[in-house]
Every structure is written in C-alpha cells, then in structure tokens.
Amino acid sequence: MNITLNGTPHAVVDSASISMLVSQVTGRVLAANGQAADGARLGVAVAQNAQVVPRSQWSATALADGDDVELVTAVQGG
Amino acid sequence: MTNTNTEQLNQAGGTGSDDLVIDGVALASRLIMGTGGAPSLDGLGAALIASGTALTTVAMRRYSTAETGSLFQLLVDHGIRVLPNTAGCFTARDAVLTAELAREALETDWVKLEVIADEHTLLPDAVELVDATEQLVNRGFKVFAYTNDDPVLALRLENLGAAAVMPLGSPIGTGLGILNPHNIELIVSRASVPVVLDAGIGTASDAALAMELGCDAVLLATAVTRAQNPVLMGEAFKHAVKAGRMAAAAGRIPRREHALASSAMAGRAEFL
C-alpha cells in the first residue's frame, strides 16, 4: 500500500505498523516500547494524519493506505 | 552597600552559585544558545562549548537520511539541555502540533514557543502566541514564550502560565541590538518569571546591555554562528553575559549633566 511520508509518496507492506516504518526509514532497530534497541536516543517523532502517535504505541498502530505521515527530528535552528 | 547587594554581587561574581532557575531546574549559564546558521556540526559544537551554554535550542524538521550526524546526539554528548522551538509556525495549531512532536522526539516538556506573523519581519503574532501559550500550558508544557518587546503582552503571557518570557531586542537575525531598552526594563520590573532577551543581538556589548537592564538570561544564535570566528565570539558572549550580570548587581552610577571630578581639589600644589 501507499502512504505519504514527509510529503512524498512512500510504499510500505500491507498492515505495516508505524514501528516498522520508523525502523525502515531510520535504519535503527526498535524495541517494543518504541525506544531504539541499541539504547541510544532515537530523537524522532511521528504524526499520523496530523495526530502525534506516542512511541509507546508505534508497534500497535497500523498504517492505512493513503495515510499522511510526518517523521521529524531535531535540526539546527533558533 | 547593603547585605543584599553584597550577596548579589558575590553571586554574580562567581563566588557563589548564580544559577538561572527555570521551572525548578538550575542552569549554570545565563547564555542560552540557538543553533541556526552554523555551517557545520563540528564547528557548532566547538562554539557551543566555548560559550559555556547549558541550554540550547533546536528546530523540528522532517527526518532526512541525507542529514549527516545528529545535532540532538551532539547536545546530549556535551551535557547541554535541549530546548526545542516551534520556529516556522504561523498559527497556534501548527505550534501546538510541533511542540507535541518535539516533546515526543526529545523527551522534554520545555518548548520555545515561536509563532511568527510573516517571513519578512519574523515578528511574533501576538494573537496566535497568546492562544498557543494557553493551549500548551494546559497540555503540561513549560512554555518559553518568544514575544514582542511589549510589556503588556509579556505580563499576559506570564499570567497564562509561561515559564519564561523572551522579549526580542530587535527582529531575528538583524543584529540591531536592543532597540527599546526602556520596554525591556519595564518588562523586567514587572515580571515574576525569568525574562530572557531573545533575538537581535549583534555583538557582545548587546548581551551585556541586556543583562544590565535586568534580564535573567540572553538567547542568541546568529551572532555566534555567523560570526567570522564563532568559537571566539561564543567565548566573548560568555564573558559579556557574566559582566552584564555583575554590573547590574553592582549598581551603576547615576547619569549626570556635568563632569564630576574624581580627584580632590583640596591640597593641590600652588605654582606662583
């Protein structure tokens, strides 16, 4: 199925979870609680259709075809 | 000098603790740094260390695999507390959503609330700012409100529950310094939360002036990151903030119209 990730079309396997998406994009292995498995800070957040999804719910939250997902992190600013 | 003044001076002079306390958290430096405008992450890290900052802002943007290195990790490695901002937000709705994302990504409920009116002035939109402050406070955020140098608005934001008010000296990135020192003094005199002079700082003396006017801290980015030698400028600001703080505690002499001799007239030799 297809979603929009950070404004561009992105293909994910059917019934993929947010956890799978974050892991795929960042290349980090995630624990079930949404923290990085290597113990270092992950530093990213996800909004699904303009709603923030807490990392503790990433693995239990499924993506749906046509979802609009924003994946953000800290950059230089201010 | 009264005991209170002696105490203040000692604190400002470094013989005791002169931490900046916001939301019950003690920060060892009164210089809050921004990170925008630095050409490289390595150079930025060196400038931040030279500045002695304990709190530094970051912006929240779309994750990119092209990004080399992690700014967040750099701050964590140096023990610098992170203050996410809502830079680029024009509405309360966007600012609240950005703050929620930042809280989730960086695991802090501190946020520098920035709701701007347009890209030319980057001035805060007072109406959206008030709305966003109220919403964020209700959601448990500690709001550092970037505001106009308006004493009325500053007090409004404090009454809504802002943890700190941050009036601008002049528009972001202009380096014009503090255009309305009187308003800054007025904001300071009425505030019971920390006042942070934010934006418009051009060089070290501007930061010293902010502290002399009674501000509790200074926030700046461009003045360091775009300086010809960011590390040297970072260190200059470290001293400027401290010097201004000490001068404010020491109590300046009154301004006067005519000269006042500092050498006694009595006892002069007479030449016949």
Tab-separated table of C-alpha atoms in Angstrom:
chain	number	residue	atom	x	y	z
A	1	MET	CA	0.000	0.000	0.000
A	2	ASN	CA	0.997	3.617	-0.402
A	3	ILE	CA	1.267	6.352	2.153
A	4	THR	CA	2.618	9.897	2.052
A	5	LEU	CA	5.763	10.229	4.136
A	6	ASN	CA	7.063	13.731	4.746
A	7	GLY	CA	5.201	14.982	1.721
A	8	THR	CA	6.322	12.356	-0.787
A	9	PRO	CA	4.761	9.021	-1.844
A	10	HIS	CA	6.136	6.037	0.047
A	11	ALA	CA	5.380	2.326	-0.374
A	12	VAL	CA	5.027	0.091	2.688
A	13	VAL	CA	3.922	-3.529	3.050
A	14	ASP	CA	0.260	-4.048	3.813
A	15	SER	CA	-0.604	-3.839	7.503
A	16	ALA	CA	2.780	-2.302	8.329
A	17	SER	CA	2.990	-0.646	11.737
A	18	ILE	CA	4.448	2.762	12.488
A	19	SER	CA	7.259	0.975	14.274
A	20	MET	CA	8.170	-0.867	11.062
A	21	LEU	CA	8.114	2.365	9.084
A	22	VAL	CA	10.353	4.227	11.554
A	23	SER	CA	12.774	1.317	11.633
A	24	GLN	CA	12.847	1.132	7.832
A	25	VAL	CA	13.490	4.851	7.351
A	26	THR	CA	15.972	5.438	10.180
A	27	GLY	CA	17.777	2.103	9.853
A	28	ARG	CA	17.500	1.604	13.619
A	29	VAL	CA	16.194	-1.488	15.359
A	30	LEU	CA	13.332	-0.627	17.701
A	31	ALA	CA	12.204	-2.329	20.888
A	32	ALA	CA	8.508	-2.947	21.511
A	33	ASN	CA	8.307	0.237	23.627
A	34	GLY	CA	9.450	2.353	20.674
A	35	GLN	CA	12.930	3.070	22.051
A	36	ALA	CA	15.997	2.221	19.989
A	37	ALA	CA	17.189	-1.304	20.756
A	38	ASP	CA	20.805	-0.086	20.998
A	39	GLY	CA	19.886	2.102	23.979
A	40	ALA	CA	20.915	5.395	22.296
A	41	ARG	CA	18.322	8.143	21.934
A	42	LEU	CA	16.243	7.888	18.773
A	43	GLY	CA	15.234	11.553	18.687
A	44	VAL	CA	12.346	11.283	16.230
A	45	ALA	CA	8.580	11.693	16.478
A	46	VAL	CA	5.674	10.670	14.281
A	47	ALA	CA	2.387	12.318	13.377
A	48	GLN	CA	-0.208	10.195	11.574
A	49	ASN	CA	-2.847	12.303	9.819
A	50	ALA	CA	-1.933	15.335	11.964
A	51	GLN	CA	-2.129	13.363	15.240
A	52	VAL	CA	1.024	12.692	17.246
A	53	VAL	CA	1.470	8.971	17.934
A	54	PRO	CA	3.441	8.318	21.157
A	55	ARG	CA	6.388	5.974	20.616
A	56	SER	CA	4.921	3.507	23.110
A	57	GLN	CA	2.077	2.969	20.616
A	58	TRP	CA	4.144	2.708	17.433
A	59	SER	CA	4.218	-1.076	17.318
A	60	ALA	CA	0.485	-1.364	17.990
A	61	THR	CA	-0.523	1.308	15.471
A	62	ALA	CA	-1.126	0.115	11.924
A	63	LEU	CA	-0.737	2.308	8.878
A	64	ALA	CA	-3.595	2.549	6.400
A	65	ASP	CA	-3.488	3.143	2.670
A	66	GLY	CA	-3.378	6.882	1.967
A	67	ASP	CA	-2.144	7.840	5.438
A	68	ASP	CA	-0.274	11.111	5.721
A	69	VAL	CA	2.745	10.568	7.961
A	70	GLU	CA	5.246	13.117	9.218
A	71	LEU	CA	8.521	11.862	10.703
A	72	VAL	CA	10.510	14.657	12.334
A	73	THR	CA	13.749	15.131	14.210
A	74	ALA	CA	15.833	17.924	15.754
A	75	VAL	CA	17.857	20.088	13.364
A	76	GLN	CA	19.758	23.353	13.686
A	77	GLY	CA	17.529	26.306	14.407
A	78	GLY	CA	16.534	29.139	16.686
B	1	MET	CA	26.455	48.557	50.173
B	2	THR	CA	23.663	46.574	51.764
B	3	ASN	CA	23.965	42.907	52.567
B	4	THR	CA	21.574	42.079	49.769
B	5	ASN	CA	23.759	43.846	47.256
B	6	THR	CA	26.896	42.171	48.543
B	7	GLU	CA	25.163	38.848	48.227
B	8	GLN	CA	24.007	39.612	44.702
B	9	LEU	CA	27.467	40.743	43.681
B	10	ASN	CA	29.081	37.656	45.143
B	11	GLN	CA	26.623	35.506	43.288
B	12	ALA	CA	27.122	37.332	40.027
B	13	GLY	CA	30.878	37.344	40.579
B	14	GLY	CA	31.094	33.618	40.793
B	15	THR	CA	31.997	33.260	44.454
B	16	GLY	CA	28.642	31.545	44.973
B	17	SER	CA	26.052	29.905	42.836
B	18	ASP	CA	24.348	32.234	40.378
B	19	ASP	CA	22.356	29.623	38.524
B	20	LEU	CA	19.458	30.551	36.309
B	21	VAL	CA	16.472	28.654	37.679
B	22	ILE	CA	13.588	27.953	35.319
B	23	ASP	CA	10.779	25.543	36.177
B	24	GLY	CA	12.821	24.416	39.199
B	25	VAL	CA	15.797	23.441	37.021
B	26	ALA	CA	19.135	25.151	37.754
B	27	LEU	CA	21.193	26.128	34.711
B	28	ALA	CA	24.843	27.019	35.276
B	29	SER	CA	24.932	29.529	32.400
B	30	ARG	CA	22.739	32.522	31.647
B	31	LEU	CA	23.559	32.298	27.966
B	32	ILE	CA	21.018	30.250	26.014
B	33	MET	CA	22.272	29.389	22.565
B	34	GLY	CA	20.493	28.764	19.301
B	35	THR	CA	21.962	26.536	16.632
B	36	GLY	CA	20.680	28.062	13.395
B	37	GLY	CA	23.098	29.275	10.758
B	38	ALA	CA	26.147	27.167	11.630
B	39	PRO	CA	27.874	25.796	8.513
B	40	SER	CA	28.959	22.526	10.167
B	41	LEU	CA	28.033	20.409	13.149
B	42	ASP	CA	31.660	20.193	14.342
B	43	GLY	CA	32.108	23.962	14.271
B	44	LEU	CA	28.797	24.406	16.045
B	45	GLY	CA	29.840	22.022	18.818
B	46	ALA	CA	33.081	23.930	19.396
B	47	ALA	CA	31.243	27.275	19.536
B	48	LEU	CA	28.669	25.931	21.984
B	49	ILE	CA	31.393	24.647	24.290
B	50	ALA	CA	33.254	27.973	24.121
B	51	SER	CA	30.047	29.816	25.018
B	52	GLY	CA	29.591	27.734	28.168
B	53	THR	CA	25.870	27.377	27.454
B	54	ALA	CA	23.785	24.871	29.418
B	55	LEU	CA	20.617	25.164	27.310
B	56	THR	CA	20.373	25.242	23.534
B	57	THR	CA	17.521	25.462	21.051
B	58	VAL	CA	16.833	23.168	18.123
B	59	ALA	CA	14.168	23.219	15.415
B	60	MET	CA	11.944	20.282	14.475
B	61	ARG	CA	12.037	19.330	10.801
B	62	ARG	CA	11.325	16.353	8.567
B	63	TYR	CA	13.713	13.470	9.081
B	64	SER	CA	16.206	13.158	6.252
B	65	THR	CA	18.633	10.314	5.629
B	66	ALA	CA	20.890	12.858	3.880
B	67	GLU	CA	21.469	14.567	7.230
B	68	THR	CA	24.965	13.737	8.470
B	69	GLY	CA	25.371	13.420	12.220
B	70	SER	CA	22.792	14.124	14.876
B	71	LEU	CA	22.512	17.551	16.466
B	72	PHE	CA	20.478	16.042	19.287
B	73	GLN	CA	23.220	13.495	19.981
B	74	LEU	CA	25.841	16.272	19.958
B	75	LEU	CA	23.940	18.170	22.661
B	76	VAL	CA	23.381	15.017	24.702
B	77	ASP	CA	27.101	14.172	24.453
B	78	HIS	CA	28.075	17.628	25.761
B	79	GLY	CA	25.544	17.600	28.595
B	80	ILE	CA	23.660	20.556	27.118
B	81	ARG	CA	19.950	20.578	27.812
B	82	VAL	CA	17.821	20.820	24.676
B	83	LEU	CA	15.104	23.444	24.143
B	84	PRO	CA	13.026	22.611	21.063
B	85	ASN	CA	11.427	25.552	19.297
B	86	THR	CA	8.406	25.994	17.064
B	87	ALA	CA	10.276	28.093	14.501
B	88	GLY	CA	8.446	28.444	11.209
B	89	CYS	CA	4.959	28.144	12.709
B	90	PHE	CA	2.461	30.819	11.723
B	91	THR	CA	-0.554	29.526	13.661
B	92	ALA	CA	-1.280	28.296	17.169
B	93	ARG	CA	-2.420	24.973	15.675
B	94	ASP	CA	0.920	24.341	13.948
B	95	ALA	CA	2.866	25.475	17.004
B	96	VAL	CA	0.978	23.126	19.329
B	97	LEU	CA	1.440	20.171	16.964
B	98	THR	CA	5.143	20.955	16.565
B	99	ALA	CA	5.559	21.209	20.338
B	100	GLU	CA	3.835	17.826	20.764
B	101	LEU	CA	6.214	16.275	18.217
B	102	ALA	CA	9.207	17.819	19.965
B	103	ARG	CA	8.096	16.531	23.364
B	104	GLU	CA	7.770	13.066	21.902
B	105	ALA	CA	11.055	13.116	19.955
B	106	LEU	CA	13.280	14.787	22.547
B	107	GLU	CA	11.541	13.754	25.754
B	108	THR	CA	11.272	17.235	27.222
B	109	ASP	CA	8.207	19.316	28.040
B	110	TRP	CA	10.172	22.555	27.615
B	111	VAL	CA	9.399	24.461	24.438
B	112	LYS	CA	10.462	27.773	22.985
B	113	LEU	CA	7.173	28.993	21.574
B	114	GLU	CA	7.647	30.967	18.411
B	115	VAL	CA	4.586	31.918	16.362
B	116	ILE	CA	5.551	34.358	13.676
B	117	ALA	CA	3.381	36.683	11.635
B	118	ASP	CA	5.270	36.756	8.340
B	119	GLU	CA	8.611	35.852	6.803
B	120	HIS	CA	9.804	39.401	6.263
B	121	THR	CA	9.752	40.595	9.852
B	122	LEU	CA	9.631	37.223	11.658
B	123	LEU	CA	7.847	39.193	14.393
B	124	PRO	CA	5.638	37.259	16.820
B	125	ASP	CA	1.914	37.211	16.054
B	126	ALA	CA	0.519	38.286	19.428
B	127	VAL	CA	-2.941	36.773	18.961
B	128	GLU	CA	-1.687	33.334	17.901
B	129	LEU	CA	1.037	33.481	20.575
B	130	VAL	CA	-1.476	34.029	23.366
B	131	ASP	CA	-3.700	31.242	22.030
B	132	ALA	CA	-0.791	28.786	21.702
B	133	THR	CA	0.582	29.640	25.159
B	134	GLU	CA	-2.770	28.880	26.749
B	135	GLN	CA	-3.130	25.566	24.885
B	136	LEU	CA	0.427	24.427	25.621
B	137	VAL	CA	0.253	25.316	29.323
B	138	ASN	CA	-2.975	23.316	29.550
B	139	ARG	CA	-1.181	20.359	27.960
B	140	GLY	CA	1.559	20.459	30.573
B	141	PHE	CA	4.285	22.222	28.579
B	142	LYS	CA	6.785	24.628	30.130
B	143	VAL	CA	6.451	27.498	27.705
B	144	PHE	CA	9.335	29.848	26.925
B	145	ALA	CA	7.358	32.483	25.059
B	146	TYR	CA	9.201	34.408	22.364
B	147	THR	CA	7.402	37.734	22.367
B	148	ASN	CA	7.456	41.310	21.146
B	149	ASP	CA	9.081	43.868	23.443
B	150	ASP	CA	5.608	44.733	24.698
B	151	PRO	CA	5.273	44.976	28.499
B	152	VAL	CA	1.515	44.366	28.359
B	153	LEU	CA	1.820	41.222	26.254
B	154	ALA	CA	4.693	39.929	28.382
B	155	LEU	CA	2.565	40.163	31.504
B	156	ARG	CA	-0.333	38.454	29.716
B	157	LEU	CA	1.899	35.530	28.785
B	158	GLU	CA	3.161	35.221	32.336
B	159	ASN	CA	-0.391	35.243	33.678
B	160	LEU	CA	-1.313	32.479	31.224
B	161	GLY	CA	1.400	30.344	32.820
B	162	ALA	CA	4.514	30.867	30.683
B	163	ALA	CA	7.643	29.568	32.459
B	164	ALA	CA	9.734	32.390	30.973
B	165	VAL	CA	9.052	35.387	28.765
B	166	MET	CA	11.501	36.159	25.993
B	167	PRO	CA	11.150	39.639	24.525
B	168	LEU	CA	13.057	40.440	21.356
B	169	GLY	CA	15.755	43.107	21.259
B	170	SER	CA	15.149	43.561	17.519
B	171	PRO	CA	13.956	41.250	14.721
B	172	ILE	CA	15.568	37.807	14.386
B	173	GLY	CA	18.920	37.809	12.634
B	174	THR	CA	19.174	41.587	12.229
B	175	GLY	CA	21.925	42.155	14.777
B	176	LEU	CA	20.405	45.572	15.506
B	177	GLY	CA	20.752	45.073	19.256
B	178	ILE	CA	18.187	46.290	21.780
B	179	LEU	CA	16.028	48.883	20.060
B	180	ASN	CA	13.783	49.688	23.019
B	181	PRO	CA	15.744	49.351	26.261
B	182	HIS	CA	13.009	51.159	28.163
B	183	ASN	CA	10.449	48.494	27.299
B	184	ILE	CA	12.860	45.724	28.263
B	185	GLU	CA	13.408	47.404	31.650
B	186	LEU	CA	9.662	47.743	32.097
B	187	ILE	CA	9.111	44.062	31.282
B	188	VAL	CA	11.819	43.069	33.773
B	189	SER	CA	10.466	45.312	36.522
B	190	ARG	CA	7.019	43.701	36.393
B	191	ALA	CA	7.878	40.072	35.664
B	192	SER	CA	7.959	37.357	38.280
B	193	VAL	CA	9.144	34.683	35.840
B	194	PRO	CA	12.606	34.791	34.221
B	195	VAL	CA	12.999	37.311	31.391
B	196	VAL	CA	15.254	36.196	28.551
B	197	LEU	CA	16.339	38.734	25.927
B	198	ASP	CA	15.870	36.816	22.692
B	199	ALA	CA	16.746	37.880	19.142
B	200	GLY	CA	18.512	40.820	17.574
B	201	ILE	CA	21.786	40.525	19.472
B	202	GLY	CA	24.686	41.577	17.226
B	203	THR	CA	27.743	41.548	19.416
B	204	ALA	CA	28.926	41.038	22.975
B	205	SER	CA	28.039	44.521	24.241
B	206	ASP	CA	24.375	43.964	23.271
B	207	ALA	CA	24.259	40.919	25.560
B	208	ALA	CA	25.954	42.834	28.374
B	209	LEU	CA	23.358	45.605	27.998
B	210	ALA	CA	20.511	43.085	28.199
B	211	MET	CA	21.857	41.813	31.494
B	212	GLU	CA	22.447	45.368	32.787
B	213	LEU	CA	18.788	46.112	32.024
B	214	GLY	CA	17.943	43.302	34.430
B	215	CYS	CA	17.267	40.377	32.112
B	216	ASP	CA	17.852	36.959	33.660
B	217	ALA	CA	19.439	35.491	30.539
B	218	VAL	CA	20.159	36.086	26.868
B	219	LEU	CA	19.302	33.848	23.920
B	220	LEU	CA	21.183	34.229	20.656
B	221	ALA	CA	22.269	32.200	17.652
B	222	THR	CA	23.197	34.179	14.555
B	223	ALA	CA	25.619	36.492	16.380
B	224	VAL	CA	27.788	33.448	17.105
B	225	THR	CA	27.055	31.009	14.289
B	226	ARG	CA	27.559	33.587	11.535
B	227	ALA	CA	30.468	35.434	13.180
B	228	GLN	CA	33.773	35.175	11.317
B	229	ASN	CA	35.165	33.247	14.276
B	230	PRO	CA	32.210	31.546	16.007
B	231	VAL	CA	34.315	29.945	18.753
B	232	LEU	CA	35.906	33.270	19.750
B	233	MET	CA	32.522	35.018	19.598
B	234	GLY	CA	30.952	32.278	21.711
B	235	GLU	CA	33.549	32.897	24.387
B	236	ALA	CA	33.061	36.671	24.102
B	237	PHE	CA	29.364	36.207	24.849
B	238	LYS	CA	30.131	34.021	27.830
B	239	HIS	CA	32.081	36.896	29.390
B	240	ALA	CA	29.616	39.582	28.237
B	241	VAL	CA	26.643	37.913	29.903
B	242	LYS	CA	28.605	37.474	33.104
B	243	ALA	CA	29.927	41.068	33.014
B	244	GLY	CA	26.455	42.498	32.431
B	245	ARG	CA	25.059	40.409	35.264
B	246	MET	CA	27.756	41.623	37.645
B	247	ALA	CA	27.298	45.258	36.603
B	248	ALA	CA	23.550	45.021	37.188
B	249	ALA	CA	24.158	43.660	40.678
B	250	ALA	CA	26.892	46.210	41.422
B	251	GLY	CA	24.643	49.209	40.709
B	252	ARG	CA	25.782	51.748	38.145
B	253	ILE	CA	26.441	55.412	38.904
B	254	PRO	CA	23.712	57.900	38.026
B	255	ARG	CA	23.998	59.736	34.730
B	256	ARG	CA	24.709	63.484	35.173
B	257	GLU	CA	24.807	66.581	33.053
B	258	HIS	CA	28.203	67.907	34.069
B	259	ALA	CA	31.585	66.478	34.932
B	260	LEU	CA	32.312	65.299	38.450
B	261	ALA	CA	35.987	65.325	39.405
B	262	SER	CA	37.225	62.069	40.824
B	263	SER	CA	40.377	63.721	42.229
B	264	ALA	CA	40.026	66.039	45.256
B	265	MET	CA	40.636	69.751	44.604
B	266	ALA	CA	41.931	70.341	48.142
B	267	GLY	CA	45.672	70.014	48.777
B	268	ARG	CA	46.808	70.918	45.262
B	269	ALA	CA	50.269	72.375	44.895
B	270	GLU	CA	50.209	76.041	44.007
B	271	PHE	CA	52.557	77.441	41.368
B	272	LEU	CA	53.237	81.137	41.717
